[in-house]
Amino acid sequence: MRVQLGRLQLEWDPEQDRWSGLQDRQTGWWLIGPGSPTGVANGTELHRPGGVQATSVPRPSSVPYPTSSLPPSGGVQPANRSQAANPLAHALVELTARDEQGRMHYWYPVARGAAPTARVEQGVNGPEWWLVWPQVVEPAEGDRDGGGDADGQRTWPVEVQVRVVASAACPGPGIPPEGTVWTVTVHNQTPLTIVEVLFPCIRGADWGGVDECLFYPHHAGERIPSPRQTLCSERYRAFGRAASFVDQQGRYAREINYCGLASMMWMDYTSAQGGFYVASYDPEFLLTGLRVEVDGTNHHTGGDNAVNPWRLGLAIRKYVPIRPGQEWCSPPVILAFHDGDWHTAAGWYREWFTQSPGWGRQAAALPSDLATESVVTPWYDLRRAEGVLHRFDELPAIYDDLAERWRSRHLFLAGWNRGGFDSQYPEYSPDMELGTAWQLLAAVQHVSRQGGFVTFYINSRLFDRNSFYYPTLGHAWMIRDTHGAIHQEQYGPAEFGVCCPAHAAWQQHLRHCAQWQVQAYGARGIYYDQLGSAEPFPCYAPEHSHREADGQLHHGLYNQGYVQLLEETSRALTRLRPDSFLMIENCGDLYSSRVWASLVWNGTLYDEFFRLFKYTFPQLNLVQMIQPRTAVTNVEEKRLLFERDLAEAWLLGSIFWVHAPRLERPSGVSPEEAERMVGLAQGVLALRRAVAAHLARTRFVDTDDLAVLDQAANSAVPDPGEAWSGRGHESSVPPRPQRATHWVGQDEASRPVHLVLVAPTRERLAVRVQKGDRPNNQQESATGCAGEQAATRWAWWCWQWQPPAGLQVAGEAVVQQKSGEELVGPDGWLVLPASLPGVWQAWWLAPAEAFGPEWIKEG
């Protein structure tokens, strides 16, 4: 019997009374299918039949995968076991329970505990697939791999029910048209509390190596090429907070928590054949782990049954308490295959989130003048670990200098507090050696008189262990792990404990500090550092205020705590100053939709695919660092990366973060080269200011409906962040970055308009833009192409800036303007005049009737 679940085809074996296969009919991929020795009873496999992939160079199926090609892992390698001997490694659901001593117990619903029942039910809108386990298994101590004697295992009375339905049975925002919706219900009949649910665990994914890539929401986004190899690499196993590790079952794993390290609750595993979308549509926005695994446990040693052991796993973890006698039903997890690339998946998640309770943009009444803000000039050089650098009475002259040279009215102050930057948090009072509170107020008032405004830095997360208050308030406000221990982190010479954002007392302290800085010192903006950047943790502190409606402690409300902080602080500041605003470090959909802007920082290159977040949420503002990277010592590399960062900030329409001391005096760079960097940044910033009003009225759509051809090579320009390892060979030559982005909108008369931003290239570029729908065009064909009678004359306006010859750039950057008209062709594309090499450009396109004298005057 076969049952259709959208694009998925379910095969039912009535003799065995079980599901024998769940297949994507379009791509041929199987979810639980033939060739998987674990079968439906033991877990989930995602692969093509027989392990043969549709690759340009098929991988031999008769030899084992060469383990020597994997990088060393510090002496730890995934275990060499067969799939059949390791059922726990393929469990569809994994549960973690906590006893009264804080010890964790790991439970798995697998066939060795009790065979599941499987059935098909006819729901209101279509068939439903059900799997039910009456109990779970806890392996014996030291037998987490499940390969030991069954007599050493313990069973627990926990009923687990998995339900899968087609999208048609669950219509709603962001539901893919032919996807599937997965939920799990857990009924806990044990004396322990279940605290984590990992579901669904989809393991064994393998697109076959053809343009294979994982899009992962670490900070503003990562594009991870060849993830089955990359995640095992040395660089990813040394990736700070977000590093890969070898788990107790011998898998390379990487897991980041939302909302903080993970900015969104979705992932997309793509190749030239399409993509596989995994997303949590959680209306409560619980603390959530996004887990990626590289599975090496199913290593066959050769022969006809050999399979590629290095395959990908994807899973979602929820931190939720399920107490004795309670039942919990998970929020839906969406699994869907799709054609095209990651943009399709981003659109689905955007549609769901912007219609969910998490979308806070409507509630954030942002001051209108900030819509065209182009630059933030931070000043960290007050007090740092090296001592006092500048004092409060120097700030007026510092601001005047920055305003003159960088045309900035936004002064961002860090290191103003007692002890200076990264010290004595959270004692947010003016450092006495920098001057008096009155002098700080006078400096802010000077900035205001000059037409500017000031943002104050507050760390939203850390408590200095050297603070006088650490033994009292610090210990009371800290996050506690399952054993009652605190989380400690070190920045520079200072050591800190991590405070709990869901605890009311800590929230109040942060909110009142912000209110006082606006009321007493005249701040307009408040920046909460680390809020969207650092690692979120569950908190088990028994005296904390994060609780459920019945008063019971809930350890997974980290996100709700920060949302409450942002919303209550925003309301409080607005009462004090209607034009006030909030900023945060890095981004997260829950947080960024409640603030003016999120600061994303330029770290390692493989941690920078900012357009993943920007395309998913084009309405949200990013502030992007453009200063040279201090960690890079090679001068030529430093220059190239600086130009790359500048181009990306321009193409994404980001607000420029210009830390003047670092940009004007980069380490290891000659004065002449430093002056050239400064001139380049000032020129592109002048161009951004010229088009700021048009950026504000359009929406970023990345490369949708945009064709960019390098006329010299006559080939499409690859996306930024693409690893140069595909195309059938490896190369150390980096790819050329994307050089144009597309923005769409409507003018005051509801006519379609386009904005195209172009970064400089060595060759001329041919740029074409899909014109889009035109409201007055009654002859538009069903395909969206204009008929001959419907041809409309489009006009263009171009702003451009070209760096002067030589190393030095002096004086104000001159932004040139030109205009003209182009007739749209019957193919529906607008063809821009070729972009000149080495020139930064912005093209504004609109129907010719929109280009009246008033518009030109405005432009």
Short mmCIF file of N, CA and C in Angstrom, two decimals, residues 531-639:
data_model
loop_
_atom_site.label_atom_id
_atom_site.label_comp_id
_atom_site.label_asym_id
_atom_site.label_seq_id
_atom_site.Cartn_x
_atom_site.Cartn_y
_atom_site.Cartn_z
N LEU A 531 23.91 40.28 23.57
CA LEU A 531 22.54 39.80 23.69
C LEU A 531 22.19 38.83 22.57
N GLY A 532 22.62 39.11 21.35
CA GLY A 532 22.34 38.21 20.24
C GLY A 532 23.57 37.47 19.76
N SER A 533 24.62 37.44 20.58
CA SER A 533 25.89 36.91 20.08
C SER A 533 26.41 35.72 20.86
N ALA A 534 26.30 35.76 22.18
CA ALA A 534 26.93 34.74 23.01
C ALA A 534 26.00 33.54 23.21
N GLU A 535 26.55 32.52 23.83
CA GLU A 535 25.84 31.24 23.92
C GLU A 535 24.71 31.26 24.94
N PRO A 536 23.51 30.87 24.55
CA PRO A 536 22.40 30.72 25.50
C PRO A 536 22.49 29.37 26.23
N PHE A 537 22.08 29.38 27.49
CA PHE A 537 22.11 28.16 28.29
C PHE A 537 20.76 27.94 28.97
N PRO A 538 20.39 26.68 29.24
CA PRO A 538 19.27 26.44 30.15
C PRO A 538 19.69 26.79 31.56
N CYS A 539 18.72 27.18 32.38
CA CYS A 539 19.02 27.57 33.76
C CYS A 539 18.17 26.76 34.73
N TYR A 540 18.85 26.11 35.69
CA TYR A 540 18.18 25.27 36.68
C TYR A 540 18.22 25.88 38.08
N ALA A 541 18.49 27.19 38.18
CA ALA A 541 18.53 27.83 39.50
C ALA A 541 17.14 27.77 40.14
N PRO A 542 16.99 27.10 41.28
CA PRO A 542 15.64 26.87 41.83
C PRO A 542 14.96 28.13 42.33
N GLU A 543 15.74 29.18 42.66
CA GLU A 543 15.13 30.39 43.21
C GLU A 543 14.79 31.42 42.15
N HIS A 544 15.10 31.15 40.88
CA HIS A 544 14.87 32.14 39.83
C HIS A 544 13.40 32.23 39.47
N SER A 545 13.07 33.32 38.77
CA SER A 545 11.67 33.65 38.50
C SER A 545 11.15 33.09 37.19
N HIS A 546 11.96 32.38 36.40
CA HIS A 546 11.47 31.84 35.12
C HIS A 546 10.66 30.58 35.41
N ARG A 547 9.35 30.73 35.34
CA ARG A 547 8.46 29.65 35.76
C ARG A 547 7.27 29.53 34.81
N GLU A 548 6.63 28.38 34.88
CA GLU A 548 5.41 28.15 34.11
C GLU A 548 4.21 28.75 34.86
N ALA A 549 3.04 28.66 34.22
CA ALA A 549 1.84 29.25 34.81
C ALA A 549 1.50 28.64 36.17
N ASP A 550 1.88 27.37 36.38
CA ASP A 550 1.58 26.72 37.66
C ASP A 550 2.64 26.98 38.72
N GLY A 551 3.62 27.85 38.40
CA GLY A 551 4.66 28.19 39.36
C GLY A 551 5.88 27.29 39.33
N GLN A 552 5.86 26.25 38.49
CA GLN A 552 6.98 25.32 38.42
C GLN A 552 8.12 25.93 37.59
N LEU A 553 9.35 25.62 37.98
CA LEU A 553 10.53 26.13 37.29
C LEU A 553 10.56 25.61 35.85
N HIS A 554 10.89 26.52 34.92
CA HIS A 554 11.07 26.16 33.50
C HIS A 554 12.47 26.60 33.10
N HIS A 555 13.34 25.64 32.76
CA HIS A 555 14.74 25.92 32.50
C HIS A 555 15.01 26.41 31.08
N GLY A 556 13.99 26.43 30.21
CA GLY A 556 14.20 26.76 28.80
C GLY A 556 13.64 28.10 28.37
N LEU A 557 13.53 29.07 29.29
CA LEU A 557 12.92 30.37 28.98
C LEU A 557 13.95 31.48 28.78
N TYR A 558 15.16 31.13 28.41
CA TYR A 558 16.22 32.12 28.15
C TYR A 558 15.76 33.18 27.16
N ASN A 559 15.16 32.74 26.04
CA ASN A 559 14.75 33.68 25.00
C ASN A 559 13.66 34.63 25.47
N GLN A 560 12.69 34.07 26.19
CA GLN A 560 11.60 34.91 26.69
C GLN A 560 12.12 35.99 27.63
N GLY A 561 13.19 35.68 28.37
CA GLY A 561 13.77 36.68 29.26
C GLY A 561 14.30 37.88 28.51
N TYR A 562 15.06 37.65 27.45
CA TYR A 562 15.60 38.77 26.69
C TYR A 562 14.51 39.52 25.92
N VAL A 563 13.50 38.81 25.43
CA VAL A 563 12.39 39.49 24.77
C VAL A 563 11.70 40.44 25.75
N GLN A 564 11.47 39.95 26.97
CA GLN A 564 10.85 40.80 27.98
C GLN A 564 11.73 42.00 28.31
N LEU A 565 13.04 41.79 28.41
CA LEU A 565 13.95 42.90 28.67
C LEU A 565 13.86 43.94 27.57
N LEU A 566 13.91 43.52 26.31
CA LEU A 566 13.89 44.47 25.20
C LEU A 566 12.56 45.22 25.14
N GLU A 567 11.46 44.51 25.30
CA GLU A 567 10.17 45.17 25.19
C GLU A 567 9.93 46.15 26.34
N GLU A 568 10.24 45.73 27.56
CA GLU A 568 10.00 46.62 28.70
C GLU A 568 10.97 47.80 28.70
N THR A 569 12.22 47.56 28.29
CA THR A 569 13.17 48.67 28.21
C THR A 569 12.76 49.65 27.13
N SER A 570 12.33 49.15 25.99
CA SER A 570 11.90 50.03 24.90
C SER A 570 10.74 50.91 25.33
N ARG A 571 9.77 50.33 26.02
CA ARG A 571 8.63 51.14 26.48
C ARG A 571 9.07 52.17 27.51
N ALA A 572 9.95 51.75 28.42
CA ALA A 572 10.40 52.67 29.47
C ALA A 572 11.19 53.83 28.87
N LEU A 573 12.07 53.54 27.91
CA LEU A 573 12.88 54.60 27.31
C LEU A 573 12.02 55.55 26.48
N THR A 574 11.02 55.00 25.80
CA THR A 574 10.15 55.85 24.99
C THR A 574 9.40 56.85 25.86
N ARG A 575 9.03 56.44 27.06
CA ARG A 575 8.36 57.38 27.96
C ARG A 575 9.31 58.51 28.37
N LEU A 576 10.60 58.20 28.50
CA LEU A 576 11.57 59.22 28.87
C LEU A 576 11.98 60.08 27.67
N ARG A 577 12.12 59.43 26.51
CA ARG A 577 12.58 60.11 25.31
C ARG A 577 11.97 59.41 24.10
N PRO A 578 11.00 60.02 23.44
CA PRO A 578 10.30 59.34 22.35
C PRO A 578 11.19 58.91 21.19
N ASP A 579 12.34 59.57 20.99
CA ASP A 579 13.20 59.20 19.86
C ASP A 579 14.31 58.22 20.26
N SER A 580 14.19 57.58 21.42
CA SER A 580 15.21 56.64 21.87
C SER A 580 15.14 55.34 21.07
N PHE A 581 16.19 54.53 21.16
CA PHE A 581 16.23 53.27 20.42
C PHE A 581 17.19 52.31 21.11
N LEU A 582 17.13 51.04 20.69
CA LEU A 582 18.01 49.99 21.21
C LEU A 582 18.82 49.39 20.08
N MET A 583 20.03 48.94 20.40
CA MET A 583 20.89 48.16 19.52
C MET A 583 21.35 46.92 20.27
N ILE A 584 21.73 45.88 19.54
CA ILE A 584 22.28 44.68 20.17
C ILE A 584 23.49 44.19 19.38
N GLU A 585 24.32 43.39 20.04
CA GLU A 585 25.41 42.73 19.34
C GLU A 585 24.88 41.49 18.65
N ASN A 586 25.25 41.36 17.40
CA ASN A 586 24.83 40.28 16.53
C ASN A 586 23.31 40.25 16.42
N CYS A 587 22.76 39.15 15.95
CA CYS A 587 21.35 39.19 15.55
C CYS A 587 20.62 37.92 15.96
N GLY A 588 19.34 38.01 15.98
CA GLY A 588 18.42 36.92 16.23
C GLY A 588 17.04 37.41 15.87
N ASP A 589 16.24 36.59 15.19
CA ASP A 589 14.95 37.09 14.72
C ASP A 589 14.08 37.62 15.86
N LEU A 590 14.09 36.91 17.01
CA LEU A 590 13.29 37.36 18.15
C LEU A 590 13.73 38.73 18.66
N TYR A 591 15.03 38.97 18.65
CA TYR A 591 15.59 40.18 19.25
C TYR A 591 15.70 41.32 18.22
N SER A 592 16.20 41.01 17.03
CA SER A 592 16.44 42.05 16.04
C SER A 592 15.16 42.71 15.57
N SER A 593 14.04 42.00 15.64
CA SER A 593 12.77 42.61 15.24
C SER A 593 12.22 43.54 16.31
N ARG A 594 12.96 43.73 17.41
CA ARG A 594 12.53 44.62 18.49
C ARG A 594 13.51 45.77 18.72
N VAL A 595 14.52 45.90 17.86
CA VAL A 595 15.52 46.94 18.06
C VAL A 595 15.74 47.66 16.73
N TRP A 596 16.50 48.79 16.81
CA TRP A 596 16.79 49.52 15.57
C TRP A 596 17.76 48.77 14.69
N ALA A 597 18.83 48.20 15.28
CA ALA A 597 19.85 47.57 14.45
C ALA A 597 20.64 46.55 15.25
N SER A 598 21.27 45.63 14.51
CA SER A 598 22.11 44.58 15.08
C SER A 598 23.52 44.71 14.51
N LEU A 599 24.51 44.70 15.39
CA LEU A 599 25.91 44.79 14.97
C LEU A 599 26.45 43.40 14.67
N VAL A 600 26.81 43.15 13.41
CA VAL A 600 27.45 41.89 13.03
C VAL A 600 28.92 42.18 12.80
N TRP A 601 29.78 41.29 13.33
CA TRP A 601 31.21 41.58 13.28
C TRP A 601 31.93 40.62 12.37
N ASN A 602 33.02 41.16 11.80
CA ASN A 602 33.76 40.35 10.83
C ASN A 602 34.76 39.45 11.55
N GLY A 603 34.38 38.20 11.65
CA GLY A 603 35.24 37.21 12.28
C GLY A 603 35.93 36.37 11.24
N THR A 604 35.91 35.05 11.41
CA THR A 604 36.51 34.16 10.43
C THR A 604 35.68 34.17 9.15
N LEU A 605 36.33 34.01 8.02
CA LEU A 605 35.64 34.10 6.75
C LEU A 605 34.53 33.06 6.61
N TYR A 606 34.74 31.87 7.17
CA TYR A 606 33.71 30.85 7.03
C TYR A 606 32.57 31.04 8.03
N ASP A 607 32.62 32.12 8.79
CA ASP A 607 31.52 32.47 9.68
C ASP A 607 30.84 33.75 9.18
N GLU A 608 30.86 33.97 7.89
CA GLU A 608 30.31 35.21 7.36
C GLU A 608 29.53 34.96 6.08
N PHE A 609 28.25 34.71 6.24
CA PHE A 609 27.34 34.71 5.11
C PHE A 609 26.13 35.53 5.55
N PHE A 610 26.41 36.83 5.77
CA PHE A 610 25.42 37.71 6.38
C PHE A 610 24.12 37.78 5.59
N ARG A 611 24.18 37.50 4.30
CA ARG A 611 22.97 37.62 3.49
C ARG A 611 21.95 36.54 3.85
N LEU A 612 22.34 35.49 4.56
CA LEU A 612 21.35 34.50 4.99
C LEU A 612 20.32 35.15 5.90
N PHE A 613 20.77 35.91 6.88
CA PHE A 613 19.84 36.61 7.77
C PHE A 613 19.19 37.80 7.05
N LYS A 614 19.98 38.54 6.28
CA LYS A 614 19.46 39.74 5.62
C LYS A 614 18.38 39.40 4.62
N TYR A 615 18.55 38.33 3.86
CA TYR A 615 17.52 37.95 2.89
C TYR A 615 16.27 37.42 3.60
N THR A 616 16.48 36.66 4.67
CA THR A 616 15.33 36.14 5.40
C THR A 616 14.52 37.27 6.02
N PHE A 617 15.21 38.29 6.54
CA PHE A 617 14.53 39.43 7.17
C PHE A 617 15.07 40.74 6.61
N PRO A 618 14.69 41.08 5.38
CA PRO A 618 15.22 42.31 4.76
C PRO A 618 14.78 43.58 5.46
N GLN A 619 13.73 43.50 6.29
CA GLN A 619 13.27 44.70 6.99
C GLN A 619 14.19 45.10 8.14
N LEU A 620 15.07 44.20 8.57
CA LEU A 620 15.87 44.42 9.77
C LEU A 620 17.24 44.99 9.40
N ASN A 621 17.71 45.94 10.22
CA ASN A 621 18.95 46.65 9.93
C ASN A 621 20.16 45.92 10.50
N LEU A 622 21.19 45.82 9.68
CA LEU A 622 22.49 45.31 10.13
C LEU A 622 23.50 46.45 10.13
N VAL A 623 24.30 46.50 11.19
CA VAL A 623 25.45 47.40 11.24
C VAL A 623 26.67 46.52 11.04
N GLN A 624 27.50 46.85 10.05
CA GLN A 624 28.57 45.95 9.65
C GLN A 624 29.93 46.61 9.79
N MET A 625 30.87 45.91 10.44
CA MET A 625 32.22 46.43 10.62
C MET A 625 32.97 46.47 9.29
N ILE A 626 33.69 47.57 9.05
CA ILE A 626 34.46 47.67 7.82
C ILE A 626 35.93 47.97 8.10
N GLN A 627 36.34 48.03 9.37
CA GLN A 627 37.74 48.34 9.64
C GLN A 627 38.64 47.15 9.34
N PRO A 628 39.93 47.39 9.05
CA PRO A 628 40.85 46.27 8.80
C PRO A 628 40.90 45.33 10.00
N ARG A 629 41.13 44.08 9.73
CA ARG A 629 41.10 43.04 10.76
C ARG A 629 42.43 43.00 11.51
N THR A 630 42.36 43.14 12.82
CA THR A 630 43.58 43.20 13.62
C THR A 630 44.30 41.86 13.67
N ALA A 631 43.56 40.74 13.55
CA ALA A 631 44.19 39.42 13.67
C ALA A 631 44.98 39.04 12.43
N VAL A 632 44.79 39.75 11.33
CA VAL A 632 45.48 39.43 10.08
C VAL A 632 46.79 40.22 10.05
N THR A 633 47.92 39.53 9.91
CA THR A 633 49.22 40.18 9.93
C THR A 633 49.76 40.48 8.55
N ASN A 634 49.39 39.68 7.56
CA ASN A 634 49.85 39.93 6.20
C ASN A 634 49.16 41.17 5.65
N VAL A 635 49.96 42.16 5.24
CA VAL A 635 49.40 43.45 4.83
C VAL A 635 48.52 43.31 3.59
N GLU A 636 48.95 42.53 2.62
CA GLU A 636 48.16 42.37 1.40
C GLU A 636 46.84 41.68 1.71
N GLU A 637 46.88 40.65 2.55
CA GLU A 637 45.64 39.96 2.95
C GLU A 637 44.73 40.90 3.73
N LYS A 638 45.32 41.72 4.59
CA LYS A 638 44.54 42.68 5.37
C LYS A 638 43.81 43.65 4.43
N ARG A 639 44.51 44.11 3.40
CA ARG A 639 43.90 45.04 2.45
C ARG A 639 42.77 44.37 1.67
#
